Coordinates of C-alpha atoms in Angstrom, one line a residue:
Chain X
X17 CA 121.4 95.1 146.2
X18 CA 122.5 93.3 143.1
X19 CA 121.4 95.0 139.8
X20 CA 122.2 93.9 136.1
X21 CA 122.7 95.8 133.0
X22 CA 123.2 94.5 129.4
X23 CA 125.3 96.4 127.0
X24 CA 125.1 93.7 124.2
X25 CA 125.0 95.6 120.7
X26 CA 126.0 99.0 122.1
X27 CA 129.3 101.0 120.7
X28 CA 131.8 102.5 122.4
X29 CA 131.7 104.8 124.5
X30 CA 128.3 103.9 125.4
X31 CA 129.0 100.7 127.3
X32 CA 131.3 102.4 129.9
X33 CA 128.8 105.5 130.2
X34 CA 125.8 103.1 130.7
X35 CA 127.9 101.3 133.4
X36 CA 128.9 104.6 135.2
X37 CA 125.0 105.7 135.4
X38 CA 124.2 102.4 136.5
X39 CA 126.7 102.6 139.2
X40 CA 125.7 105.9 140.6
X41 CA 122.1 104.3 141.4
X42 CA 123.9 101.9 143.8
X43 CA 125.4 102.3 147.1
X44 CA 128.1 100.8 149.1
X45 CA 128.3 96.7 149.3
X46 CA 126.0 96.6 145.9
X47 CA 126.9 94.6 143.1
X48 CA 126.3 95.4 139.3
X49 CA 126.4 92.5 136.9
X50 CA 127.4 93.7 133.3
X51 CA 126.9 91.5 130.2
X52 CA 127.8 92.4 126.7
X53 CA 129.4 91.1 123.7
X54 CA 132.3 93.1 122.5
X55 CA 135.7 92.6 124.2
X56 CA 136.8 96.1 124.0
X57 CA 133.9 97.4 125.9
X58 CA 134.6 94.7 128.5
X59 CA 138.5 96.1 128.6
X60 CA 137.1 99.8 128.9
X61 CA 134.4 99.0 131.6
X62 CA 137.1 97.0 133.7
X63 CA 139.8 99.7 133.2
X64 CA 137.6 102.8 134.2
X65 CA 136.0 100.7 137.0
X66 CA 139.2 99.8 138.8
X67 CA 140.7 103.4 138.3
X68 CA 137.6 104.6 140.2
X69 CA 138.0 102.0 143.1
X70 CA 135.5 99.5 142.2
X71 CA 136.0 95.7 142.5
X72 CA 135.8 94.1 139.1
X73 CA 135.6 90.1 138.8
X74 CA 134.8 87.7 136.1
X75 CA 132.3 85.2 137.4
X76 CA 132.6 82.5 134.8
X77 CA 134.8 81.7 131.8
X78 CA 133.3 83.8 128.9
X79 CA 132.0 81.9 125.8
X80 CA 132.8 83.4 122.3
X81 CA 133.0 87.1 122.4
X82 CA 130.5 87.7 125.2
X83 CA 131.4 88.6 128.4
X84 CA 130.2 89.2 132.1
X85 CA 131.6 91.7 134.7
X86 CA 130.7 91.7 138.2
X87 CA 131.0 95.1 139.6
X88 CA 131.3 95.4 143.5
X89 CA 131.2 99.0 145.1
X90 CA 133.4 99.0 148.1
X91 CA 132.3 100.2 151.6
X92 CA 134.1 103.3 151.0
X93 CA 133.1 104.0 147.4
X94 CA 134.8 106.6 145.5
X95 CA 132.2 107.0 143.0
X96 CA 132.6 107.7 139.2
X97 CA 135.0 110.9 138.8
X98 CA 135.9 112.5 135.8
X99 CA 139.7 113.6 136.8
X100 CA 142.1 111.0 135.6
Chain C
X7 CA 136.6 127.3 114.7
X8 CA 132.9 127.7 114.7
X9 CA 131.5 128.2 111.2
X10 CA 134.7 127.0 109.7
X11 CA 134.5 124.2 107.3
X12 CA 136.4 121.2 108.8
X13 CA 136.7 119.6 105.2
X14 CA 138.7 122.4 103.9
X15 CA 137.9 123.6 100.6
X16 CA 134.8 121.6 100.0
X17 CA 131.1 121.9 101.2
X18 CA 131.1 119.5 104.0
X19 CA 129.7 119.8 107.2
X20 CA 132.0 121.2 110.3
X21 CA 132.8 118.4 112.5
X22 CA 131.9 120.3 115.4
X23 CA 128.1 120.8 114.4
X24 CA 125.5 119.8 116.7
X25 CA 123.6 116.9 115.7
X26 CA 120.4 118.4 117.2
X27 CA 120.6 121.4 114.9
X28 CA 120.4 119.0 112.0
X29 CA 117.3 118.9 109.7
X30 CA 114.6 115.8 110.7
X31 CA 115.6 114.2 107.6
X32 CA 119.1 113.9 108.2
X33 CA 120.4 110.6 106.7
X34 CA 122.1 108.2 108.6
X35 CA 125.5 108.7 110.3
X36 CA 128.5 107.2 109.2
X37 CA 129.8 106.0 112.4
X38 CA 126.4 104.4 113.2
X39 CA 127.1 101.6 111.0
X40 CA 130.3 100.2 112.8
X41 CA 130.7 98.8 116.0
X42 CA 134.4 100.0 116.0
X43 CA 135.7 103.2 114.6
X44 CA 139.1 104.1 112.6
X45 CA 142.2 102.2 114.2
X46 CA 140.4 100.9 116.7
X47 CA 139.1 98.1 114.2
X48 CA 142.2 96.5 114.0
X49 CA 142.7 93.1 115.3
X50 CA 144.7 92.6 118.2
X51 CA 148.5 92.7 118.2
X52 CA 149.2 89.4 119.9
X53 CA 146.2 87.6 117.4
X54 CA 148.0 89.2 114.6
X55 CA 151.4 87.7 115.6
X56 CA 149.8 84.3 116.1
X57 CA 148.0 84.4 112.7
X58 CA 151.2 85.3 110.9
X59 CA 153.3 82.6 113.0
X60 CA 150.5 79.9 112.4
X61 CA 150.8 80.7 108.5
X62 CA 154.5 81.0 108.2
X63 CA 154.0 84.4 106.7
X64 CA 156.2 86.0 109.1
X65 CA 159.4 84.6 107.7
X66 CA 162.0 86.7 106.0
X67 CA 161.8 87.1 102.4
X68 CA 164.7 87.2 100.2
X69 CA 162.9 89.3 97.6
X70 CA 162.2 92.2 99.9
X71 CA 164.4 94.8 101.8
X72 CA 161.7 94.3 104.6
X73 CA 158.2 93.2 104.7
X74 CA 155.7 91.5 107.3
X75 CA 156.4 92.8 110.5
X76 CA 157.2 96.3 109.3
X77 CA 154.5 99.2 108.7
X78 CA 155.2 98.6 105.0
X79 CA 157.2 96.4 102.7
X80 CA 160.1 97.5 100.4
X81 CA 161.6 96.0 97.6
X82 CA 164.8 97.4 95.7
X83 CA 164.3 98.2 92.0
X84 CA 167.5 100.0 90.8
X85 CA 170.5 100.4 93.0
X86 CA 169.2 104.2 93.9
X87 CA 165.7 103.2 93.9
X88 CA 163.2 101.1 96.1
X89 CA 159.7 100.9 96.3
X90 CA 157.4 100.7 99.5
X91 CA 153.9 99.7 99.8
X92 CA 151.4 99.4 102.2
X93 CA 147.7 99.0 102.5
X94 CA 145.7 100.5 105.4
X95 CA 141.5 101.2 105.6
X96 CA 139.1 101.1 108.4
X97 CA 135.5 102.0 109.6
X98 CA 134.4 105.5 109.8
X99 CA 136.3 107.7 112.6
X100 CA 134.0 110.7 111.7
X101 CA 130.5 111.2 110.4
X102 CA 131.4 113.5 107.6
X103 CA 132.3 111.6 104.6
X104 CA 134.6 113.9 103.3
X105 CA 136.7 114.3 106.4
X106 CA 136.5 110.3 106.7
X107 CA 138.1 110.0 103.3
X108 CA 140.6 112.6 104.2
X109 CA 141.8 110.8 107.5
X110 CA 141.7 107.2 106.0
X111 CA 144.0 108.2 103.1
X112 CA 146.3 110.1 105.3
X113 CA 146.5 107.2 107.6
X114 CA 147.2 104.9 104.6
X115 CA 150.2 106.9 103.5
X116 CA 151.5 107.2 107.2
X117 CA 152.9 103.6 106.9
X118 CA 155.3 104.6 103.9
X119 CA 156.4 107.6 105.6
X120 CA 157.1 105.7 108.8
X121 CA 159.4 103.8 106.5
X122 CA 161.1 107.1 105.1
X123 CA 159.5 106.8 101.6
X124 CA 158.0 110.1 100.7
X125 CA 158.3 110.6 96.8
X126 CA 156.2 109.4 94.0
X127 CA 153.0 108.4 96.0
X128 CA 150.1 106.3 94.4
X129 CA 146.9 105.6 96.1
X130 CA 144.7 102.6 95.2
X131 CA 141.4 103.4 96.8
X132 CA 139.7 100.8 98.9
X133 CA 136.0 101.5 99.4
X134 CA 133.3 99.4 101.1
X135 CA 129.8 101.0 101.7
X136 CA 126.4 99.6 102.9
X137 CA 123.8 100.2 100.4
X138 CA 122.2 103.1 102.5
X139 CA 125.3 105.0 102.3
X140 CA 126.3 104.6 98.7
X141 CA 125.4 108.5 98.3
X142 CA 128.4 109.2 100.5
X143 CA 131.0 107.6 98.2
X144 CA 131.7 110.9 96.0
X145 CA 132.5 113.0 99.1
X146 CA 135.0 110.1 100.6
X147 CA 136.5 109.8 97.5
X148 CA 137.0 113.6 97.2
X149 CA 138.7 113.5 100.7
X150 CA 141.3 111.0 99.7
X151 CA 142.0 112.6 96.3
X152 CA 142.5 116.1 98.3
X153 CA 144.9 114.1 101.0
X154 CA 146.5 112.3 98.1
X155 CA 147.1 115.8 96.4
X156 CA 148.4 117.1 99.7
X157 CA 151.5 114.8 99.5
X158 CA 151.8 115.2 95.8
X159 CA 150.4 111.9 95.2
X160 CA 148.0 110.6 92.9
X161 CA 144.9 108.4 93.2
X162 CA 145.9 105.5 90.4
X163 CA 142.7 103.4 90.7
X164 CA 140.8 101.2 93.4
X165 CA 138.4 98.8 94.2
X166 CA 134.8 99.6 95.6
X167 CA 132.4 97.0 97.0
X168 CA 129.1 96.7 98.8
X169 CA 129.8 96.0 102.9
X170 CA 127.7 95.8 105.7
X171 CA 130.4 98.2 107.7
X172 CA 131.7 101.3 106.1
X173 CA 135.5 100.9 105.3
X174 CA 137.7 103.4 103.4
X175 CA 141.3 103.3 103.0
X176 CA 144.1 102.9 100.3
X177 CA 146.9 100.7 98.9
X178 CA 149.9 103.0 98.8
X179 CA 153.0 102.6 97.2
X180 CA 155.9 105.3 97.4
X181 CA 159.6 105.4 96.6
X182 CA 162.8 106.0 98.3
X183 CA 166.5 105.8 98.0
X184 CA 167.2 102.2 99.5
X185 CA 169.6 104.0 102.0
X186 CA 166.7 106.3 103.1
X187 CA 164.6 103.6 104.3
X188 CA 164.0 103.1 107.9
X189 CA 162.7 100.0 110.0
X190 CA 161.8 99.1 113.5
X191 CA 165.2 97.3 113.8
X192 CA 167.6 99.7 114.2
X193 CA 166.8 101.1 117.8
X194 CA 169.8 101.1 120.0
X195 CA 170.1 101.5 123.8
X196 CA 170.9 105.3 124.5
X197 CA 168.6 106.6 121.5
X198 CA 166.1 109.6 121.7
X199 CA 162.6 108.7 121.2
X200 CA 160.4 111.3 119.5
X201 CA 156.8 111.5 118.6
X202 CA 155.3 114.1 115.9
X203 CA 151.6 114.2 116.9
X204 CA 149.9 114.4 120.2
X205 CA 147.8 111.6 121.3
X206 CA 144.2 111.6 122.1
X207 CA 142.1 110.8 119.0
X208 CA 140.1 107.9 120.2
X209 CA 138.6 110.0 123.3
X210 CA 138.0 112.8 121.0
X211 CA 136.2 110.8 118.6
X212 CA 134.3 108.9 121.1
X213 CA 132.9 112.0 122.9
X214 CA 131.9 113.5 119.4
X215 CA 129.7 110.2 119.0
X216 CA 127.8 110.7 122.2
X217 CA 127.8 114.3 122.6
X218 CA 124.2 114.6 122.0
X219 CA 121.5 112.3 123.5
X220 CA 121.5 110.8 127.0
X221 CA 125.2 111.2 127.8
X222 CA 125.7 114.7 126.6
X223 CA 125.7 116.3 129.7
X224 CA 128.1 113.7 131.2
X225 CA 130.3 114.2 128.4
X226 CA 130.2 117.9 128.2
X227 CA 130.9 118.4 131.8
X228 CA 133.9 115.9 132.0
X229 CA 136.1 118.7 130.4
X230 CA 136.6 122.1 130.5
X231 CA 137.3 122.2 126.7
X232 CA 134.2 122.3 124.2
X233 CA 133.7 119.2 122.7
X234 CA 133.7 120.5 119.1
X235 CA 136.8 122.0 119.8
X236 CA 138.4 118.9 120.7
X237 CA 137.0 117.1 117.9
X238 CA 138.5 119.9 115.2
X239 CA 141.7 119.5 117.0
X240 CA 141.6 115.7 116.7
X241 CA 140.6 116.2 113.1
X242 CA 143.4 118.5 112.5
X243 CA 146.0 116.1 113.5
X244 CA 144.6 113.1 112.0
X245 CA 144.7 114.8 108.4
X246 CA 148.1 116.3 109.0
X247 CA 150.4 114.2 106.8
X248 CA 153.5 112.5 108.4
X249 CA 155.7 113.3 105.3
X250 CA 157.5 116.4 106.6
X251 CA 158.7 114.2 109.6
X252 CA 159.6 111.7 107.2
X253 CA 161.6 114.1 105.1
X254 CA 163.5 115.2 108.3
X255 CA 164.8 111.5 108.6
X256 CA 167.5 112.1 106.1
X257 CA 169.2 115.1 108.1
X258 CA 169.7 113.0 111.3
X259 CA 170.8 109.6 112.3
X260 CA 167.6 108.0 112.7
X261 CA 167.8 104.4 113.6
X262 CA 164.2 103.2 113.7
X263 CA 160.7 104.6 113.2
X264 CA 157.0 103.7 113.2
X265 CA 153.8 105.4 113.2
X266 CA 151.2 105.2 116.2
X267 CA 148.0 103.3 115.5
X268 CA 145.3 101.3 117.1
X269 CA 147.9 99.6 119.4
X270 CA 148.4 102.9 121.0
X271 CA 151.8 104.8 122.0
X272 CA 152.8 101.9 124.5
X273 CA 151.8 99.1 122.0
X274 CA 153.7 100.6 119.1
X275 CA 156.7 101.1 121.7
X276 CA 156.5 97.4 122.7
X277 CA 156.6 96.5 118.8
X278 CA 159.6 98.7 118.2
X279 CA 161.1 97.2 121.3
X280 CA 160.4 93.7 120.4
X281 CA 161.8 94.3 116.7
X282 CA 164.9 96.1 117.5
X283 CA 165.7 93.8 120.7
X284 CA 165.9 96.8 123.2
X285 CA 163.6 98.3 126.0
X286 CA 161.9 101.7 125.9
X287 CA 161.3 104.1 128.6
X288 CA 158.5 106.6 127.9
X289 CA 158.4 109.5 130.0
X290 CA 156.6 112.3 128.3
X291 CA 152.8 112.0 127.0
X292 CA 151.9 115.2 124.9
X293 CA 148.0 114.8 124.4
X294 CA 145.3 116.8 122.6
X295 CA 143.9 119.4 125.3
X296 CA 140.7 118.3 126.9
X297 CA 141.2 114.2 125.8
X298 CA 142.6 113.0 129.3
X299 CA 139.1 113.5 131.4
X300 CA 137.2 112.0 128.3
X301 CA 139.6 108.9 128.3
X302 CA 139.2 108.6 131.8
X303 CA 135.3 108.6 131.6
X304 CA 135.4 106.2 128.5
X305 CA 137.7 103.7 130.1
X306 CA 140.4 104.2 127.1
X307 CA 143.6 104.5 128.8
X308 CA 145.1 107.3 127.4
X309 CA 147.2 108.1 130.1
X310 CA 148.5 104.4 130.2
X311 CA 149.5 104.9 126.5
X312 CA 146.8 102.3 125.6
X313 CA 144.4 104.3 123.8
X314 CA 143.9 103.6 120.0
X315 CA 145.0 106.3 117.6
X316 CA 144.1 107.1 114.3
X317 CA 146.3 108.6 111.7
X318 CA 148.9 109.1 114.8
X319 CA 152.2 110.6 114.4
X320 CA 155.5 108.7 114.0
X321 CA 157.5 107.4 116.7
X322 CA 161.2 108.0 115.8
X323 CA 164.2 106.7 117.7
X324 CA 167.4 108.8 116.9
X325 CA 170.8 108.1 117.8
X326 CA 171.9 110.3 121.1
X327 CA 174.1 113.0 119.4
X328 CA 171.8 113.4 116.4
X329 CA 168.7 114.8 118.7
X330 CA 169.5 118.4 118.0
X331 CA 169.9 117.6 114.0
X332 CA 166.6 116.0 114.1
X333 CA 164.7 118.9 116.2
X334 CA 166.2 121.3 113.5
X335 CA 164.9 119.4 110.8
X336 CA 161.5 119.3 112.2
X337 CA 161.5 123.0 113.1
X338 CA 162.4 123.7 109.4
X339 CA 159.7 121.9 108.3
X340 CA 157.1 123.4 110.8
X341 CA 156.4 119.9 112.2
X342 CA 155.2 119.1 115.9
X343 CA 157.3 116.9 118.0
X344 CA 158.2 116.1 121.4
X345 CA 160.9 114.0 123.0
X346 CA 158.6 111.3 124.7
X347 CA 161.4 108.8 126.0
X348 CA 164.6 107.0 125.2
X349 CA 165.7 103.4 124.3
X350 CA 166.8 101.4 127.0
X351 CA 168.4 97.9 127.6
X352 CA 165.9 95.0 126.8
X353 CA 163.8 93.9 127.6
X354 CA 161.3 96.4 129.7
X355 CA 158.9 98.7 127.9
X356 CA 157.4 100.9 130.5
X357 CA 155.4 104.3 130.8
X358 CA 155.7 105.2 134.7
X359 CA 154.3 108.5 136.0
X360 CA 155.0 110.3 132.7
X361 CA 154.6 114.1 132.4
X362 CA 151.3 115.0 130.8
X363 CA 151.5 117.8 128.6
X364 CA 148.4 119.1 126.7
X365 CA 148.8 120.4 123.3

């Protein structure tokens, strides 16, 4: 399954929380494509997803300040946790 | 802290007040007007360095003791007196306008303190507000004035404009004996490295912004400590002046200092290391209790030293034999401190598997 979420215009820390909620709806092997318009949100999303075992890639070169992240859920998904 | 006034002796709203309890006609919140908050609104360190290099402003100026590349600039006035000047302003870090003013002024003065200048502070206010928020101006100014008074300073004037994002802060001048000034350049391998406030203001303030509404349960469930309590603690640190820590410089062989801001502890350590031509090994992370899981939830990188700090503590390098003197000088003034690492041979700046301490 492939889902998309747009966090354009959202103020931190909301983008990372929105992505977290979306990921909870998905299962192993699924993919979430996140688009947004603010570089720090991209950094935060990438950091939290990588720490929690998700795969993160950038499908194409970003233009301006907008970004796209492709987040994949591994077969052995760790799922979002709150411990650091 | 429930029921206590976070804004000190003024009739301001406690920072921990639940927005859900607010009256229906409650006005717009300060932090809703900006996409970035507090020191998070700084432009990136590498972007800033490129800009300065591109325009030639990074060159040494013979008129100055130090300038661009340091937290503040210094000029010698007489043999025994130098003026230190700096400017700092940022978007709202909290919704309460009085608290915002206090944090903004405390943060602005911190750059002068980071250079060892602690006397005769004058604040020229920088204030920008959207039309809808001009009613907040008196409370913001009260906060700035009270913060200035808390360091024996004075509000000497300012400039105010209409602006889509709220901005507040100040240009600050302070004085010191030239021999008492400290830069980032003097750190030497072997020096002990101290930090004078715990970290974690960014996740604390982030949690306050989302603690009601759709993510309220998620945020409240992430940490054992209540979000308002974490917010109160963070506000307490952000409104604690670094003046006492700077006074302590004179009683110890301090070799370099800077204040921790939007670049985070690691970024600020890298800045200090680059200016001094040394490496740094960070081994200890004092953080505001309850903030690590919030940072994890928001992807802020607190435990990697990458979380932006607003009105953070001083990062101070002290010659190895002077650690005890510096600690005694801080203890005498009741100043918080932790030894967070040491200065090493260049070029690596590392934060590997640090000891975490919740304060």
